[in-house]
Tab-separated table of C-alpha atoms in Angstrom:
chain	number	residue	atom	x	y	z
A	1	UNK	CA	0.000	0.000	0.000
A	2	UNK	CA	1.404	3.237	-0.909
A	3	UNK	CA	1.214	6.174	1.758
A	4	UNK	CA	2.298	9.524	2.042
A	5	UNK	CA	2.793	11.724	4.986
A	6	UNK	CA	2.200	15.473	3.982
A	7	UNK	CA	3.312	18.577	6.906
A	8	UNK	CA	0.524	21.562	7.523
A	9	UNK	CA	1.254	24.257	9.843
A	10	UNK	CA	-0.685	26.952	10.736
A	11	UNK	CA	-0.779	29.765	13.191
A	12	UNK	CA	-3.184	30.905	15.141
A	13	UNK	CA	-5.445	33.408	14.939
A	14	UNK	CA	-5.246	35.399	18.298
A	15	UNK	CA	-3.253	38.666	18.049
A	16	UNK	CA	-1.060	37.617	20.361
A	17	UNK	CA	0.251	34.158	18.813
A	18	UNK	CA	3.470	35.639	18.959
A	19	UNK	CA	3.563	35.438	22.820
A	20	UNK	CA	1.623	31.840	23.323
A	21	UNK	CA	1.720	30.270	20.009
A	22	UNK	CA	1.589	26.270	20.529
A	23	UNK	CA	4.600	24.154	19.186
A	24	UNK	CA	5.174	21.421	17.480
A	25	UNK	CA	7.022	18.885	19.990
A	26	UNK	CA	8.191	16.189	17.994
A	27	UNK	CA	11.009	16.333	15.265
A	28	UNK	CA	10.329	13.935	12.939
A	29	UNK	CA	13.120	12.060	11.192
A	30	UNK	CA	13.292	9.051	8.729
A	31	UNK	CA	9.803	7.499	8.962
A	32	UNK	CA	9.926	3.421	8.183
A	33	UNK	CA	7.213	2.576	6.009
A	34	UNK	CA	6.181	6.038	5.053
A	35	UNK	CA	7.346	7.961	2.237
A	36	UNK	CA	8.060	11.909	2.913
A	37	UNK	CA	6.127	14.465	0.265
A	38	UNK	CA	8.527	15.856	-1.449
A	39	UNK	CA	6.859	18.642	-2.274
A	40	UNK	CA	7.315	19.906	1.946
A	41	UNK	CA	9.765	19.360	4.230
A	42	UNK	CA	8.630	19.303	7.751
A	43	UNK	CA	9.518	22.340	9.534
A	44	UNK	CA	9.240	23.953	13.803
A	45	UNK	CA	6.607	26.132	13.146
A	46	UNK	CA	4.429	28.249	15.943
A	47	UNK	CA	0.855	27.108	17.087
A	48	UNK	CA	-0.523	24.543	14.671
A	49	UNK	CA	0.729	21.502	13.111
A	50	UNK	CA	-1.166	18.803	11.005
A	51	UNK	CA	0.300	15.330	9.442
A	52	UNK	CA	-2.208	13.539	7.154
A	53	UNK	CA	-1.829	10.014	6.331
A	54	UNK	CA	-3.869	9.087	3.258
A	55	UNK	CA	-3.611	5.452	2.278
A	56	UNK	CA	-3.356	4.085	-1.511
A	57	UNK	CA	-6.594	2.996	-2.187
A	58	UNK	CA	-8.476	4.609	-4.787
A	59	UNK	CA	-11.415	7.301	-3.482
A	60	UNK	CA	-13.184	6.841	-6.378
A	61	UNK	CA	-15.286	4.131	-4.151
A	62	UNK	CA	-16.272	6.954	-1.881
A	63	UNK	CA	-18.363	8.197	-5.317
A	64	UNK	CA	-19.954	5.174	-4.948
A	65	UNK	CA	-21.103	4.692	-1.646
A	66	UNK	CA	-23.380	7.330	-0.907
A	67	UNK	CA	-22.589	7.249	2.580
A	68	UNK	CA	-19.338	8.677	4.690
A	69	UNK	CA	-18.981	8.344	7.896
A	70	UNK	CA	-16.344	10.266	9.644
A	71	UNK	CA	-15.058	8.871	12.986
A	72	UNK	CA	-12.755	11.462	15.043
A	73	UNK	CA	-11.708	10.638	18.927
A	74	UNK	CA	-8.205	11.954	20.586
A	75	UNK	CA	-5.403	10.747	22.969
A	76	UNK	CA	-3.700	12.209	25.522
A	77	UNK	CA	0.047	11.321	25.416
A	78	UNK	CA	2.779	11.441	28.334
A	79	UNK	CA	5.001	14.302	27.845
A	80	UNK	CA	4.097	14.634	24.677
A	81	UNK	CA	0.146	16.319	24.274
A	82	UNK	CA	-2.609	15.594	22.508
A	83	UNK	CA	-3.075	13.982	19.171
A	84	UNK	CA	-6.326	13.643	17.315
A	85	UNK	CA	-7.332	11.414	14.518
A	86	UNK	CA	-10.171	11.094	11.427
A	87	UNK	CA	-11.172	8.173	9.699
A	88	UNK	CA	-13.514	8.157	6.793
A	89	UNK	CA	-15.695	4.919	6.167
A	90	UNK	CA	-18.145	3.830	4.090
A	91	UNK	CA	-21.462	2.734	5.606
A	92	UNK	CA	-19.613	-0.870	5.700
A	93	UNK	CA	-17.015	0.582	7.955
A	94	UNK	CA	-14.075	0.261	4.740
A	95	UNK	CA	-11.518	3.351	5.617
A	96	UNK	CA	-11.643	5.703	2.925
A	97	UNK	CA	-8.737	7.527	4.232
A	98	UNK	CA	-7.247	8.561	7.822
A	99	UNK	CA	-5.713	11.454	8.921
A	100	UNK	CA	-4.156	12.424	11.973
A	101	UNK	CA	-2.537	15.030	13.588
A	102	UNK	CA	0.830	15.484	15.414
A	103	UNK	CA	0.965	16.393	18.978
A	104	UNK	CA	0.072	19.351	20.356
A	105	UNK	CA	1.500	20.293	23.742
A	106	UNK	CA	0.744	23.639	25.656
A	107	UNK	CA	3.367	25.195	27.749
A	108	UNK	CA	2.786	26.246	31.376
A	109	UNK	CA	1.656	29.842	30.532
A	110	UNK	CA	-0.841	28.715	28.135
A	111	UNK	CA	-2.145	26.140	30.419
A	112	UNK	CA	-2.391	29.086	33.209
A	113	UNK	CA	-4.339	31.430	30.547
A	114	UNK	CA	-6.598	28.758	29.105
A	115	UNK	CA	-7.883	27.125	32.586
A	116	UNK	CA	-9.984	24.653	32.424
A	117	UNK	CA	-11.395	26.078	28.565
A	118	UNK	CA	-7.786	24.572	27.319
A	119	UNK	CA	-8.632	20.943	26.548
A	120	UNK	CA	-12.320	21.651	24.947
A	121	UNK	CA	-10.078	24.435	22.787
A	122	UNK	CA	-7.829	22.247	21.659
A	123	UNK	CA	-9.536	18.826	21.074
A	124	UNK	CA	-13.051	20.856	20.061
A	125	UNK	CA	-11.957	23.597	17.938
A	126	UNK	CA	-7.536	23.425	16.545
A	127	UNK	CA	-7.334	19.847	15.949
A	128	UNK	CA	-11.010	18.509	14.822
A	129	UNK	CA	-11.417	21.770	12.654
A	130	UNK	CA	-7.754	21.085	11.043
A	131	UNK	CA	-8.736	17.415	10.230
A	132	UNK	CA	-12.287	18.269	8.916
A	133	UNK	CA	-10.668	20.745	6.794
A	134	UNK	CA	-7.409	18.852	5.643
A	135	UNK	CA	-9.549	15.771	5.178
A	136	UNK	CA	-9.868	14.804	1.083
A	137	UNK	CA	-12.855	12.380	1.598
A	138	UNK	CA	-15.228	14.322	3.033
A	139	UNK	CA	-17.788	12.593	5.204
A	140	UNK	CA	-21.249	13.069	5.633
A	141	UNK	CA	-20.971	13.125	9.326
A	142	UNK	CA	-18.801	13.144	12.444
A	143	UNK	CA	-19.081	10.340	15.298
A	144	UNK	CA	-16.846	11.025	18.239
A	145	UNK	CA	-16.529	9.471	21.730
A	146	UNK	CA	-14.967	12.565	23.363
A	147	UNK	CA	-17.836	14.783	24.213
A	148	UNK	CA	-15.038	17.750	24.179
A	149	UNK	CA	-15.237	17.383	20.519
A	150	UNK	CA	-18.827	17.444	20.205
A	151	UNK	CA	-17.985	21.464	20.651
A	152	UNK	CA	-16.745	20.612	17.003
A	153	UNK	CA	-20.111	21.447	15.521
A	154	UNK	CA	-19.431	25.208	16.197
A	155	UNK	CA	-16.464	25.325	13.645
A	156	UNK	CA	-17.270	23.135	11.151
A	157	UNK	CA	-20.045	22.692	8.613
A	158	UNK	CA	-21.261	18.901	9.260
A	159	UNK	CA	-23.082	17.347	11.981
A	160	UNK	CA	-21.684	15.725	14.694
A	161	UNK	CA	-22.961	13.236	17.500
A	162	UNK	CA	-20.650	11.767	20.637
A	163	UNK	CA	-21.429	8.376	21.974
A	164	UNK	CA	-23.441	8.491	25.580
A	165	UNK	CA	-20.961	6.539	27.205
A	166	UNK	CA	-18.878	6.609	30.861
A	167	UNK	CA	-16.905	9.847	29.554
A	168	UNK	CA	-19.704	11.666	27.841
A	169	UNK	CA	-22.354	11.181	30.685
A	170	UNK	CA	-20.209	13.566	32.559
A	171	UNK	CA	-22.493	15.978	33.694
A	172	UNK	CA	-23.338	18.804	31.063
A	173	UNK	CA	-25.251	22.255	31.499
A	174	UNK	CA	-26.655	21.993	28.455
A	175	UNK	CA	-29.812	20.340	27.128
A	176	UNK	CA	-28.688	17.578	24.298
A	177	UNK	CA	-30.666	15.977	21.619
A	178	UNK	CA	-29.871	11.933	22.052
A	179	UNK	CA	-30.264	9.106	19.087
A	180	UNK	CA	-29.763	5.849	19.356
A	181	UNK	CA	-27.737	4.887	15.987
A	182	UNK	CA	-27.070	1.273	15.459
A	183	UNK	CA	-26.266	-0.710	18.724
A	184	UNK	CA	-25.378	2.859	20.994
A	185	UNK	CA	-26.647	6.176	21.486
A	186	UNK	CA	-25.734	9.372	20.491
A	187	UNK	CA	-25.750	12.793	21.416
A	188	UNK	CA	-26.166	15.557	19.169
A	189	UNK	CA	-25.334	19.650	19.572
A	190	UNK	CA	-27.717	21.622	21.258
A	191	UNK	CA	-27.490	24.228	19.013
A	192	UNK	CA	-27.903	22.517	16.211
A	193	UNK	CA	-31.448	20.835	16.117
A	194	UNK	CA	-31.609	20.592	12.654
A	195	UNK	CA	-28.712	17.398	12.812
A	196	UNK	CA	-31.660	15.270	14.075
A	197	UNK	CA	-33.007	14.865	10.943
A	198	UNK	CA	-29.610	13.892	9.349
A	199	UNK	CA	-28.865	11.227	11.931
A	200	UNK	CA	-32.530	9.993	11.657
A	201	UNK	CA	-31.995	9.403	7.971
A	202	UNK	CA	-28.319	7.732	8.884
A	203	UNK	CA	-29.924	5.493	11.264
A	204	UNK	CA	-32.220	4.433	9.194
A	205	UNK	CA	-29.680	3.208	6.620
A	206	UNK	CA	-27.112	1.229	9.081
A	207	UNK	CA	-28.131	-2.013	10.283
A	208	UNK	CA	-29.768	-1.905	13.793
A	209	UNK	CA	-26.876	-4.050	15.197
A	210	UNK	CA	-23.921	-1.865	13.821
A	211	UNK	CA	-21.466	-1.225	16.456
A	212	UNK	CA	-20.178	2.326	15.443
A	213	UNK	CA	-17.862	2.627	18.423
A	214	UNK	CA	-15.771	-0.005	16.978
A	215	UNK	CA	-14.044	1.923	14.232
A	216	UNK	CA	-13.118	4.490	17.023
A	217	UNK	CA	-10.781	2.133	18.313
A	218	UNK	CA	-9.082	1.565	14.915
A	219	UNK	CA	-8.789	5.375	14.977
A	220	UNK	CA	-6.885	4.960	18.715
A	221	UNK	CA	-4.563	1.860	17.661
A	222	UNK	CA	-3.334	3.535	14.301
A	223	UNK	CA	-2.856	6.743	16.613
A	224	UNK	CA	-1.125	4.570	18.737
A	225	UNK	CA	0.951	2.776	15.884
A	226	UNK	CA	1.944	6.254	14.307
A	227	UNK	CA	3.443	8.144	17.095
A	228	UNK	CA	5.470	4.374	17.475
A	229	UNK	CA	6.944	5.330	14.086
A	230	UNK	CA	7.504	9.135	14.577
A	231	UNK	CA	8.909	9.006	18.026
């Protein structure tokens, strides 16, 4: 299978980015397995960085399946930050393509500034917006199991649920729209009531015993595989 690893960076927004930009915090050397772009060369940059992964097989079959699913979760990694990563399926749960991002660490000061706002920022807004917006398959709709990224919704122009589970039963001020899709439930934005109607007509075409959590944990193993390979 042929796969390419292509570097993004971006900076952030805030007028003072100069002062608290994030950093990259991993140099990345030879990559086994991978090949490099040549067209970029990966580079420290301030605030934002972004490594996509897209495998070799053809997305002409995402023409063809009228269906994408998009399934986006995050880890939180020792000494190193978060990473985040998006898989695109078809309805039969075949990847389309991945992406993924490299880790982003915050430094003391921004931790200070950003409270307890800093994780939902990062994980609901910098990464899932990059991957949404780097992503070349675009799906349909986003399933998550980290209820920070639910806040995803605000940034980005598809719908997005988060699996009721242990994490996302947390206790929430907010009134949420729930769905039971396949074999688990769902909640949707608040904000957004319209997304009911999209999930309705996605839960009507899965099976009623699709387990939709279970390509979330190929997302977190091929997270787990790739920072193996770049550290």
């Amino acid at each position: 299978m042929d796969c390419r690893i292509n570097g993004d960076f971006r900076q952030s927004g805030f007028g003072w980015r100069k002062l608290f930009g994030f950093r990259k915090v991993l140099r990345f050397g030879k990559l086994c397995r991978f090949r490099q772009s040549a067209e970029r060369r990966w580079q420290l940059r301030r605030f934002r960085t972004e490594r996509s992964i897209e495998t070799g097989m053809s997305t002409a079959s995402a023409s063809t399946e009228s269906l994408r699913l998009g399934f986006l979760t995050a880890l939180h990694l020792e000494n190193r930050g978060h990473v985040a990563g998006l898989l695109v399926t078809n309805k039969y749960g075949r990847p389309l393509e991945f992406q993924c991002t490299a880790p982003v660490r915050p430094n003391r000061t921004q931790e200070l500034l950003y409270g307890p706002t800093l994780v939902p920022f990062l994980l609901g807004e910098l990464l899932s917006k990059t991957l949404v917006e780097r992503i070349g398959v675009k799906p349909h709709v986003l399933l998550t199991d980290r209820l920070e990224m639910l806040d995803a919704r605000l940034h980005v122009s598809l719908p997005v649920a988060c699996f009721v589970g242990k994490e996302a039963a947390k206790g929430s001020e907010f009134d949420w729209e729930t769905l039971r899709i396949g074999k688990q439930s769902f909640r949707l934005h608040a904000e957004f009531g319209d997304d009911l109607k999209t999930f309705e007509k996605l839960a009507k075409e899965l099976a009623t015993d699709a387990d939709l959590l279970e390509p979330l944990d190929r997302v977190r193993e091929a997270l787990q595989e790739t920072m193996k390979v770049a550290a």
